[in-house]
Amino acid sequence: MDQQVTIYQAETRKAKPDYNELSFGKHFTDHMFVMDYSTEKGWYDPRITPYEPLLMDPSSMVFHYGQSVFEGLKAYHSGDDVLLFRPEKNFERLNKSNERMNIPAVDVDFMVDALKQLVDIDHDWIPTKDGQSLYIRPFIISTEAGLSVRPASQYKLMIIMTPVGAYYSNSDHMSPVKIYVEDEFVRSVKGGVGFTKTSGNYAASLKAQTKAAELGYDQVLWLDALEKKYVEEVGSMNIFFKIDGEIVTPALNGSILSGITRNSVIELLRYWGYTVNERRISIEEVYNAQKDGTLEEVFGTGTAAVISPVGTLKWKEEELVINNNETGDVSLDLYETISGIQTGKKDDVLGWTIPLGVKQT
Ligand code: COI
């Protein structure tokens, strides 16, 4: 895409939140990226503007028919520079979501470049403590006004950014979380939109999430929609099991999100020499492994969650306590290596990070 990003600097800068008390996605930086689409012009008018509310027609199609996709990635403080972690993967995945949701594709290289400019402008918002980062949320919504059900002819792509700490409010990064295996509601079915990051997937998960929270669990583990037998993913992360030395994660079957942290974990584990199998795994297999003592570790992976050890799995009447509710060695090694690479403290052996060339003040 042969266009320049126009930059409109904010006249005043906001006060930063208390970085000792960072919750997830509550405070937003001074600027945002915006770009519009129309069928006549394609994507046009890319700009960085002050962070501000939108003025939208109440009949904008996104409010009614939900054409909306998003991404999540992070920028990390690394000594005297800033690192982005595999940002091209996020825009490639955005295009997969776009394709399924009938939204026009974006130019991946252009978006990575625009993102670098946005992060550069607000780089003083990147928190510096261990486990903290700047969470970046690109998203696209249909903006055409009108109520007929069809793909919109106008869209808006935006990127907003927020300094974050640990995703789970009741834990630091490596305290094991409690997961409720959902066997009433389902998230997605093959042929549907489960592999995309479309807002409706998250809306549809909220009822089960509320039920799990009321019962004292952090997140829901979804099973396949047809038989409610095979493990799929957790609400905000993919899931891995270590059973008798083998590391297993559910295969991407069309209803599971293709996590970028999931992919990074698989690559890193294989690089370390572990056997990692992407295959179907039933909740019964997990239960049996726990009973016969071969379930060594369970952990989730995600941009927001990073590596999140699972300490408890509640399935029907059974409450499985995994690895004595302690963080396992593989989870810990993965967290330390991945967050070390992301913050420039460890060798980027697999070539994942992109330095911005920013001088931190
Ligand atoms: C992420 O990990 O970036 C996600 O999008 C998960 C969640 C916060 C919706």
Coordinates of C-alpha atoms and ligand atoms in Angstrom, one line a residue:
M1 CA 0.0 0.0 0.0
D2 CA 1.6 3.2 -1.2
Q3 CA 0.4 5.7 1.4
Q4 CA 1.9 7.8 4.1
V5 CA 0.5 7.9 7.6
T6 CA -0.4 11.5 8.6
I7 CA 0.4 12.3 12.1
Y8 CA -1.7 14.7 14.2
Q9 CA 0.1 15.1 17.6
A10 CA -2.0 15.4 20.8
E11 CA -1.7 18.9 22.2
T12 CA -1.6 17.8 25.7
R13 CA -0.4 14.5 27.2
K14 CA -2.5 12.6 29.8
A15 CA -1.2 11.7 33.2
K16 CA 0.1 8.1 33.3
P17 CA -1.7 5.7 35.6
D18 CA 0.0 4.2 38.7
Y19 CA 2.2 1.5 37.1
N20 CA 2.3 -0.4 40.4
E21 CA -1.5 -1.0 40.1
L22 CA -1.9 -1.8 36.4
S23 CA -5.1 -3.7 35.6
F24 CA -5.8 -5.0 32.1
G25 CA -7.0 -2.5 29.4
K26 CA -8.2 0.4 31.6
H27 CA -5.9 3.3 30.5
F28 CA -5.2 4.2 27.0
T29 CA -2.2 6.1 25.5
D30 CA -2.3 9.6 24.0
H31 CA -2.6 8.5 20.4
M32 CA -4.4 6.0 18.2
F33 CA -4.2 4.9 14.6
V34 CA -7.2 5.2 12.3
M35 CA -7.8 4.3 8.7
D36 CA -11.0 4.2 6.7
Y37 CA -12.3 1.9 3.9
S38 CA -14.9 2.4 1.2
T39 CA -15.6 0.2 -1.8
E40 CA -14.6 3.0 -4.1
K41 CA -11.4 4.0 -2.4
G42 CA -10.2 0.9 -0.7
W43 CA -8.3 1.6 2.6
Y44 CA -7.5 5.3 2.7
D45 CA -6.5 8.2 5.0
P46 CA -4.2 6.3 7.4
R47 CA -3.5 8.6 10.3
I48 CA -2.3 8.8 13.9
T49 CA -4.5 11.1 15.9
P50 CA -5.1 12.0 19.6
Y51 CA -6.9 9.2 21.4
E52 CA -10.6 10.3 21.3
P53 CA -14.2 9.0 21.2
L54 CA -15.8 8.1 17.9
L55 CA -18.9 9.8 16.5
M56 CA -21.0 7.0 14.8
D57 CA -24.4 6.7 13.2
P58 CA -26.7 4.6 15.4
S59 CA -27.5 2.5 12.4
S60 CA -23.8 1.7 11.7
M61 CA -23.9 -1.9 10.7
V62 CA -21.5 -3.1 13.3
F63 CA -24.0 -2.4 16.1
H64 CA -26.6 -4.6 14.5
Y65 CA -24.8 -7.3 12.5
G66 CA -21.5 -7.5 14.3
Q67 CA -18.9 -7.3 11.5
S68 CA -16.0 -6.7 13.8
V69 CA -12.6 -8.3 14.2
F70 CA -9.6 -7.6 16.4
E71 CA -6.1 -8.6 17.3
G72 CA -3.9 -8.4 20.4
L73 CA -0.1 -8.0 20.5
K74 CA 2.4 -6.3 22.7
A75 CA 5.3 -3.9 22.7
Y76 CA 8.0 -4.4 25.3
H77 CA 10.5 -2.2 27.0
S78 CA 14.0 -3.6 26.4
G79 CA 16.7 -1.6 28.1
D80 CA 17.1 1.3 25.8
D81 CA 14.8 0.2 22.9
V82 CA 11.3 -1.2 22.3
L83 CA 10.6 -4.6 20.9
L84 CA 7.5 -5.9 19.0
F85 CA 6.9 -9.6 19.1
R86 CA 6.0 -11.1 15.7
P87 CA 3.6 -8.3 14.7
E88 CA 3.3 -9.5 11.1
K89 CA 1.6 -12.7 12.5
N90 CA -1.1 -10.6 14.0
F91 CA -1.9 -8.8 10.8
E92 CA -1.8 -12.0 8.8
R93 CA -4.3 -13.5 11.3
L94 CA -6.4 -10.3 11.1
N95 CA -6.7 -11.0 7.4
K96 CA -7.8 -14.6 8.1
S97 CA -10.6 -13.2 10.3
N98 CA -11.3 -10.5 7.7
E99 CA -11.7 -13.1 5.0
R100 CA -14.2 -15.2 7.0
M101 CA -16.2 -12.1 8.2
N102 CA -16.3 -10.6 4.7
I103 CA -14.2 -7.6 5.7
P104 CA -11.6 -6.3 3.2
A105 CA -8.0 -7.4 3.7
V106 CA -5.2 -5.1 4.9
D107 CA -1.7 -4.8 3.7
V108 CA 0.4 -6.6 6.3
D109 CA 3.7 -4.7 5.7
F110 CA 2.0 -1.4 5.7
M111 CA 0.2 -2.2 9.0
V112 CA 3.4 -3.3 10.7
D113 CA 5.1 0.0 9.6
A114 CA 2.1 2.1 10.8
L115 CA 2.1 0.2 14.1
K116 CA 5.8 1.0 14.6
Q117 CA 5.1 4.7 14.1
L118 CA 2.2 4.6 16.6
V119 CA 4.3 2.8 19.2
D120 CA 7.2 5.1 18.6
I121 CA 5.0 8.2 19.3
D122 CA 3.6 6.7 22.6
H123 CA 6.7 4.7 23.6
D124 CA 6.9 6.6 27.0
W125 CA 3.7 4.7 28.0
I126 CA 5.5 1.3 27.9
P127 CA 5.8 0.1 31.5
T128 CA 9.2 -1.2 32.6
K129 CA 8.6 -3.6 35.4
D130 CA 8.9 -7.4 34.9
G131 CA 5.7 -8.8 33.4
Q132 CA 4.5 -5.4 32.2
S133 CA 4.1 -4.3 28.6
L134 CA 2.1 -2.1 26.2
Y135 CA -0.9 -4.1 25.0
I136 CA -1.9 -3.2 21.4
R137 CA -5.4 -3.7 20.1
P138 CA -5.9 -3.4 16.4
F139 CA -9.6 -3.8 15.3
I140 CA -11.9 -3.3 12.4
I141 CA -15.6 -2.4 12.5
S142 CA -18.2 -1.9 9.8
T143 CA -19.3 1.7 9.8
E144 CA -21.8 2.0 6.9
A145 CA -25.1 3.3 8.1
G146 CA -28.1 1.2 7.3
L147 CA -30.0 -1.9 8.4
S148 CA -29.9 -4.3 5.4
V149 CA -28.1 -7.5 6.2
R150 CA -25.1 -7.6 3.8
P151 CA -21.4 -7.0 4.0
A152 CA -20.9 -3.2 4.7
S153 CA -19.3 -1.0 2.1
Q154 CA -17.4 1.1 4.7
Y155 CA -15.1 0.1 7.6
K156 CA -12.8 1.7 10.1
L157 CA -9.5 0.1 11.2
M158 CA -8.1 1.4 14.5
I159 CA -5.3 0.6 16.8
I160 CA -5.4 1.6 20.5
M161 CA -2.8 0.8 23.2
T162 CA -2.9 0.3 26.9
P163 CA -0.1 -0.4 29.5
V164 CA -0.7 -3.7 31.2
G165 CA 0.5 -6.1 33.9
A166 CA -0.8 -9.6 34.5
Y167 CA -4.0 -10.5 32.7
Y168 CA -5.6 -12.5 35.6
S169 CA -6.4 -9.9 38.2
N170 CA -6.0 -12.3 41.1
S171 CA -2.6 -13.6 40.2
D172 CA 0.9 -12.6 39.3
H173 CA 2.0 -14.0 35.9
M174 CA 2.9 -17.4 37.2
S175 CA 0.3 -18.3 39.8
P176 CA -1.7 -21.3 38.7
V177 CA -5.3 -20.5 37.6
K178 CA -8.5 -22.4 38.1
I179 CA -10.4 -23.5 35.1
Y180 CA -14.0 -24.7 34.7
V181 CA -14.6 -27.3 32.0
E182 CA -17.8 -26.1 30.3
D183 CA -20.2 -28.9 29.4
E184 CA -23.4 -27.1 28.8
F185 CA -22.7 -24.1 26.5
V186 CA -20.4 -24.4 23.4
R187 CA -18.1 -21.8 21.8
S188 CA -17.8 -22.8 18.2
V189 CA -18.2 -25.4 15.6
K190 CA -16.2 -26.3 12.5
G191 CA -17.5 -24.2 9.6
G192 CA -18.3 -21.4 12.0
V193 CA -16.1 -18.5 13.1
G194 CA -14.3 -20.0 16.0
F195 CA -10.9 -19.7 14.3
T196 CA -11.3 -15.9 13.9
K197 CA -10.9 -13.2 16.4
T198 CA -14.4 -11.8 15.9
S199 CA -16.1 -10.0 18.8
G200 CA -19.1 -12.3 18.7
N201 CA -17.0 -15.3 19.8
Y202 CA -16.2 -13.4 23.0
A203 CA -19.8 -12.2 23.5
A204 CA -21.0 -15.8 23.2
S205 CA -18.6 -16.9 25.9
L206 CA -19.7 -14.4 28.6
K207 CA -22.5 -16.4 30.1
A208 CA -20.3 -19.4 30.7
Q209 CA -17.5 -17.2 31.9
T210 CA -20.0 -15.6 34.5
K211 CA -21.1 -19.1 35.6
A212 CA -17.5 -20.1 36.1
A213 CA -16.6 -16.9 38.0
E214 CA -19.6 -17.5 40.3
L215 CA -18.3 -20.9 41.1
G216 CA -14.9 -19.5 41.8
Y217 CA -13.0 -20.3 38.6
D218 CA -10.9 -17.9 36.5
Q219 CA -11.8 -19.1 33.0
V220 CA -13.8 -21.6 31.0
L221 CA -12.3 -24.6 29.1
W222 CA -14.4 -25.2 26.0
L223 CA -15.1 -28.7 24.6
D224 CA -16.0 -29.5 21.0
A225 CA -19.6 -28.5 20.2
L226 CA -20.6 -31.9 18.6
E227 CA -19.7 -34.4 21.3
K228 CA -18.6 -32.2 24.2
K229 CA -15.8 -34.6 24.4
Y230 CA -12.6 -33.1 23.0
V231 CA -10.7 -30.1 24.5
E232 CA -10.7 -27.0 22.4
E233 CA -9.4 -23.8 24.0
V234 CA -9.8 -21.6 27.1
G235 CA -11.6 -18.2 26.7
S236 CA -8.5 -16.1 26.4
M237 CA -5.8 -18.7 25.7
N238 CA -4.9 -22.0 24.0
I239 CA -4.2 -24.9 26.2
F240 CA -1.3 -27.4 26.5
F241 CA -1.0 -30.7 28.5
K242 CA 2.2 -32.5 29.5
I243 CA 1.3 -36.2 29.8
D244 CA 4.0 -38.7 30.5
G245 CA 6.6 -36.6 28.7
E246 CA 4.5 -35.8 25.6
I247 CA 3.3 -32.3 25.2
V248 CA -0.1 -32.1 23.6
T249 CA -2.3 -29.3 22.4
P250 CA -5.5 -29.5 20.5
A251 CA -5.0 -29.5 16.7
L252 CA -6.3 -26.5 14.8
N253 CA -9.6 -27.9 13.5
G254 CA -11.4 -24.8 12.3
S255 CA -13.1 -24.0 15.6
I256 CA -9.9 -23.2 17.6
L257 CA -8.0 -19.9 17.5
S258 CA -4.6 -20.2 15.9
G259 CA -2.7 -18.4 18.8
I260 CA 0.6 -16.7 18.0
T261 CA 1.9 -17.6 21.5
R262 CA 0.6 -21.1 20.9
N263 CA 2.7 -21.3 17.7
S264 CA 5.7 -19.8 19.4
V265 CA 5.5 -22.3 22.3
I266 CA 5.3 -25.2 19.9
E267 CA 8.3 -23.9 17.9
L268 CA 10.3 -23.3 21.1
L269 CA 9.5 -26.7 22.7
R270 CA 10.5 -28.5 19.5
Y271 CA 13.7 -26.4 19.3
W272 CA 14.4 -27.6 22.9
G273 CA 13.8 -31.2 21.8
Y274 CA 10.4 -31.9 23.3
T275 CA 7.9 -34.0 21.5
V276 CA 4.9 -31.8 20.8
N277 CA 1.8 -33.2 19.2
E278 CA -1.1 -31.2 17.9
R279 CA -3.9 -33.7 18.0
R280 CA -7.3 -34.4 19.4
I281 CA -7.3 -34.8 23.1
S282 CA -10.4 -35.7 25.1
I283 CA -11.2 -34.4 28.5
E284 CA -11.5 -38.1 29.6
E285 CA -7.9 -38.7 28.5
V286 CA -6.8 -35.7 30.7
Y287 CA -8.9 -37.1 33.6
N288 CA -7.4 -40.6 33.2
A289 CA -3.9 -39.2 33.0
Q290 CA -4.5 -37.3 36.3
K291 CA -5.8 -40.4 37.9
D292 CA -2.9 -42.6 36.8
G293 CA -0.3 -39.9 37.8
T294 CA 0.9 -39.1 34.3
L295 CA -0.6 -35.6 33.9
E296 CA 2.5 -33.6 34.7
E297 CA 1.5 -30.1 33.7
V298 CA -1.3 -28.0 32.2
F299 CA -0.8 -24.5 30.9
G300 CA -2.5 -21.9 28.8
T301 CA -0.8 -19.6 26.2
G302 CA -1.9 -16.2 24.9
T303 CA -0.7 -12.7 24.2
A304 CA -2.6 -11.3 27.2
A305 CA -2.1 -14.3 29.4
V306 CA 1.5 -15.1 28.2
I307 CA 2.1 -18.6 29.8
S308 CA -0.5 -19.4 32.5
P309 CA -0.1 -22.5 34.5
V310 CA -3.4 -24.3 35.3
G311 CA -3.6 -25.5 38.9
T312 CA -7.2 -26.8 38.9
L313 CA -9.5 -28.2 36.3
K314 CA -13.2 -28.7 37.4
W315 CA -14.9 -31.2 35.2
K316 CA -18.5 -32.3 36.2
E317 CA -18.1 -33.4 39.8
E318 CA -14.4 -33.9 39.6
E319 CA -11.9 -31.3 40.7
L320 CA -8.4 -32.2 39.4
V321 CA -5.5 -30.5 41.2
I322 CA -2.6 -30.5 38.8
N323 CA 1.0 -30.7 39.9
N324 CA 0.0 -29.9 43.5
N325 CA -1.2 -26.5 42.3
E326 CA 2.4 -25.6 41.6
T327 CA 3.9 -24.0 38.5
G328 CA 5.6 -26.8 36.5
D329 CA 9.1 -26.7 35.1
V330 CA 8.0 -26.5 31.4
S331 CA 5.6 -23.6 32.1
L332 CA 8.3 -21.8 34.0
D333 CA 11.0 -22.3 31.4
L334 CA 8.6 -21.2 28.7
Y335 CA 7.5 -18.1 30.6
E336 CA 11.1 -17.1 31.3
T337 CA 12.3 -17.7 27.8
I338 CA 9.4 -16.1 26.0
S339 CA 9.3 -13.1 28.2
G340 CA 13.1 -12.9 28.1
I341 CA 13.1 -12.9 24.3
Q342 CA 10.2 -10.3 24.3
T343 CA 12.1 -7.9 26.5
G344 CA 15.5 -8.5 24.9
K345 CA 17.0 -10.2 28.0
K346 CA 17.4 -13.6 26.3
D347 CA 18.8 -14.5 22.8
D348 CA 16.1 -14.3 20.2
V349 CA 17.1 -17.7 18.8
L350 CA 14.1 -18.0 16.5
G351 CA 14.2 -14.4 15.2
W352 CA 10.8 -13.3 16.6
T353 CA 11.3 -9.7 17.7
I354 CA 11.5 -6.4 15.8
P355 CA 13.4 -3.6 17.4
L356 CA 11.9 -0.1 16.9
G357 CA 15.2 1.8 17.2
V358 CA 13.6 4.1 19.8
K359 CA 15.8 5.8 22.4
Q360 CA 14.0 5.4 25.7
T361 CA 13.9 8.6 27.8
Ligands
COI1 C1 -5.1 -11.7 23.6 O1 -4.5 -12.5 24.3 O2 -4.6 -10.8 23.0 C2 -6.6 -11.8 23.5 O3 -7.1 -11.2 22.6 C3 -7.3 -12.5 24.5 C4 -8.3 -11.7 25.3 C5 -7.8 -10.5 26.0 C6 -9.5 -11.4 24.5

